[in-house]
PDB file of C-alpha atoms in Angstrom:
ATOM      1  CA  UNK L1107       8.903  -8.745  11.211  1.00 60.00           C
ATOM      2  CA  UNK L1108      10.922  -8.131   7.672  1.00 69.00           C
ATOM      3  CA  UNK L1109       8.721  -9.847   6.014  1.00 77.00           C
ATOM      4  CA  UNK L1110       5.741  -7.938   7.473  1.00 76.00           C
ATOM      5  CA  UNK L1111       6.957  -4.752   6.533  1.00 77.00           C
ATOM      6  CA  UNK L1112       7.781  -5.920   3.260  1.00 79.00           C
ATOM      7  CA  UNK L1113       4.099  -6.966   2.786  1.00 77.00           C
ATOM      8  CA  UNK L1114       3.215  -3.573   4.058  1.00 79.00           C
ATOM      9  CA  UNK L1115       4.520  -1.517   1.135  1.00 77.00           C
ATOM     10  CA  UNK L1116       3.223  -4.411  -1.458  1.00 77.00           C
ATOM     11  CA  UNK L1117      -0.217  -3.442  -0.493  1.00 75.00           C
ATOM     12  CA  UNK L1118       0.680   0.138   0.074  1.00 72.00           C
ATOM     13  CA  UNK L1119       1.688   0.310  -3.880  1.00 69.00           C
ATOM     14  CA  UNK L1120      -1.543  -1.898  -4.848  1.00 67.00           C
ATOM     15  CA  UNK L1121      -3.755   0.775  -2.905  1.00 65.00           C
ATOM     16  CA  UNK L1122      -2.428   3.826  -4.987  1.00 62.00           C
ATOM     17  CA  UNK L1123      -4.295   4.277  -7.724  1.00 58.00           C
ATOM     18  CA  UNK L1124      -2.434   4.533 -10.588  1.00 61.00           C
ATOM     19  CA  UNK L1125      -3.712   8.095 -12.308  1.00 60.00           C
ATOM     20  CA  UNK L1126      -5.277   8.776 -15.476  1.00 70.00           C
ATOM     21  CA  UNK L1127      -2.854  10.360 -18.423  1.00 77.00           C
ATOM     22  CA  UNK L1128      -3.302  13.970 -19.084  1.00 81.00           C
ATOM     23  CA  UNK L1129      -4.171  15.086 -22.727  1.00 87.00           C
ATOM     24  CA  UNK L1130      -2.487  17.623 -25.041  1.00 90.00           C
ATOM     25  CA  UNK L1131      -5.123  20.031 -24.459  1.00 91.00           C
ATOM     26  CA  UNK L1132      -5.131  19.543 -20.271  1.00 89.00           C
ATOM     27  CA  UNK L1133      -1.721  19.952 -20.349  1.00 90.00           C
ATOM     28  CA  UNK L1134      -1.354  23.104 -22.748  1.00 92.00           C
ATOM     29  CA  UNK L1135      -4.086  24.852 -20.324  1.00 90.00           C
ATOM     30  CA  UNK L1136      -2.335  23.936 -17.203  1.00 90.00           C
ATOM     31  CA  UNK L1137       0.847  25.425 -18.857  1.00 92.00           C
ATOM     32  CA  UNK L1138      -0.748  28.458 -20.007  1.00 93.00           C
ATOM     33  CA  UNK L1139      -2.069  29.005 -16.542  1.00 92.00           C
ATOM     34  CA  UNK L1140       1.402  28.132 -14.953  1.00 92.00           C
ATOM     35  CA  UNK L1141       2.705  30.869 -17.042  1.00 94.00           C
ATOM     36  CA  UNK L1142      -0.201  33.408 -16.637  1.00 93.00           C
ATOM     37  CA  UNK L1143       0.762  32.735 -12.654  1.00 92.00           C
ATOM     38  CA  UNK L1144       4.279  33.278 -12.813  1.00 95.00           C
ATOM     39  CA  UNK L1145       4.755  36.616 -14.975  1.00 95.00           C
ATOM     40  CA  UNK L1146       1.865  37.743 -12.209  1.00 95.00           C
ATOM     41  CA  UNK L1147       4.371  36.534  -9.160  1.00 95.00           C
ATOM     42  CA  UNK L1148       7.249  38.003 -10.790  1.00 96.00           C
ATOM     43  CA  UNK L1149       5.839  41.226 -10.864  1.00 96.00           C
ATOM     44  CA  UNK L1150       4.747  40.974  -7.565  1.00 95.00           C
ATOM     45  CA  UNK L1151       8.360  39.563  -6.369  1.00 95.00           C
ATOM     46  CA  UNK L1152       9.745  42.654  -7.884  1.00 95.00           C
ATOM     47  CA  UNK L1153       7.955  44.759  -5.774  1.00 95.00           C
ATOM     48  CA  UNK L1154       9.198  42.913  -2.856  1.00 94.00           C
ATOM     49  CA  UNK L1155      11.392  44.268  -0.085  1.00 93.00           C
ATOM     50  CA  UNK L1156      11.726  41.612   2.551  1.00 95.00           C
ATOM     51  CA  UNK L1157      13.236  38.704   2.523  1.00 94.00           C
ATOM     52  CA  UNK L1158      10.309  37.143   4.436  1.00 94.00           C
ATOM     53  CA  UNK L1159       7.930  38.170   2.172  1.00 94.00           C
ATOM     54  CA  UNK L1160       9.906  36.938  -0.738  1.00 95.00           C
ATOM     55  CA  UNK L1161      10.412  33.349   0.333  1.00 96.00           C
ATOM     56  CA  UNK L1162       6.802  32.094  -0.121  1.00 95.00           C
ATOM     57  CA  UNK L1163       6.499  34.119  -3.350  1.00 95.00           C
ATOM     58  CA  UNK L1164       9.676  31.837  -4.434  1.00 96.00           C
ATOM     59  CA  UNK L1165       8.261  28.828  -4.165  1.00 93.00           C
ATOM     60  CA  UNK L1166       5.298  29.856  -5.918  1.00 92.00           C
ATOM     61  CA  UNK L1167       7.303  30.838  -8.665  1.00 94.00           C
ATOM     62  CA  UNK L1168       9.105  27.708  -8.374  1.00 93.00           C
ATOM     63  CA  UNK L1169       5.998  25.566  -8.695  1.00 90.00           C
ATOM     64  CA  UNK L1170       5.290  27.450 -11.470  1.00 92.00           C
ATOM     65  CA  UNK L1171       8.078  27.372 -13.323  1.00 94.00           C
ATOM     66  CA  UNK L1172       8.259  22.704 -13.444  1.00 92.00           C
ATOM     67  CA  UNK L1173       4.287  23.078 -14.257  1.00 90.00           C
ATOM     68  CA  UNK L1174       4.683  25.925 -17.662  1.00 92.00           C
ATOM     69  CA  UNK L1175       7.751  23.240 -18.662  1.00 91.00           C
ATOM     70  CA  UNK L1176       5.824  20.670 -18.174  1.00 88.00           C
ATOM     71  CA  UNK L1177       7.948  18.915 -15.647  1.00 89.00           C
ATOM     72  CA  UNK L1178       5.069  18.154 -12.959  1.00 85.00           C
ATOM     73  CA  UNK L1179       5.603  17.239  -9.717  1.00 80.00           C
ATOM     74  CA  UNK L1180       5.144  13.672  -8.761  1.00 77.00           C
ATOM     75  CA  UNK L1181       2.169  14.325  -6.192  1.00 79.00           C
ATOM     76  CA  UNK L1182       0.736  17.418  -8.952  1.00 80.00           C
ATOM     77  CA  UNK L1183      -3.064  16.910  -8.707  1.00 80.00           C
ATOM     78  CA  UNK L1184      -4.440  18.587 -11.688  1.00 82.00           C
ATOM     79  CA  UNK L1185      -7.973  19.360  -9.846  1.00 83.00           C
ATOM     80  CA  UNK L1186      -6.190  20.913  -6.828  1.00 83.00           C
ATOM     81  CA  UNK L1187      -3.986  23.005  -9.121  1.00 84.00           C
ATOM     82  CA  UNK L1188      -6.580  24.510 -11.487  1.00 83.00           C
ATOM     83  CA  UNK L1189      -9.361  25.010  -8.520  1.00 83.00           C
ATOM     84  CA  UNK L1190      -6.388  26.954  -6.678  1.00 81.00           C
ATOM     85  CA  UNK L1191      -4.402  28.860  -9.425  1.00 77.00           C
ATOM     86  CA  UNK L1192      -7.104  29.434 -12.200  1.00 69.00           C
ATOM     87  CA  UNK L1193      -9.160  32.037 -10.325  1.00 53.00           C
ATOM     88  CA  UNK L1194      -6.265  34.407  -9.609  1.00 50.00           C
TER      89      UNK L1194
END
């Protein structure tokens, strides 16, 4: 049964595949986008009145914030980010 599980989360970690390093340049445009985003929510917190309106603007900015420091998140797809953030 132990051993089982144990064999479980071997394979588990062999199935993730490990990802490819960003370069200077990837990582200077996803920080200049992170920081394009953020003075944008900021603005747009300001505004704000309620505190339910504020909370999802907070972890926006909070996002945000680790990405234009370049402290990613450990699931941070790249893709995802750029596809979701870049057009606003």
């Amino acid at each position: 049964e132990h051993c089982k599980l144990l064999m479980d989360v071997i394979q588990e970690k062999q199935d993730r595949k490990k990802s490819e390093r960003m370069t200077k340049s990837q990582k200077e445009e996803l920080m200049t986008t992170a920081a394009l985003n953020l003075h944008k929510l900021k603005k747009q917190l300001a505004k704000t009145r309620w505190k339910k309106d504020k909370k999802p603007i907070l972890s926006e900015i909070k996002l945000h914030s680790k990405v234009a420091s370049a402290k990613f998140p450990r699931n941070f797809n790249r893709e995802e980010y750029l596809n979701l953030h870049k057009s606003k």
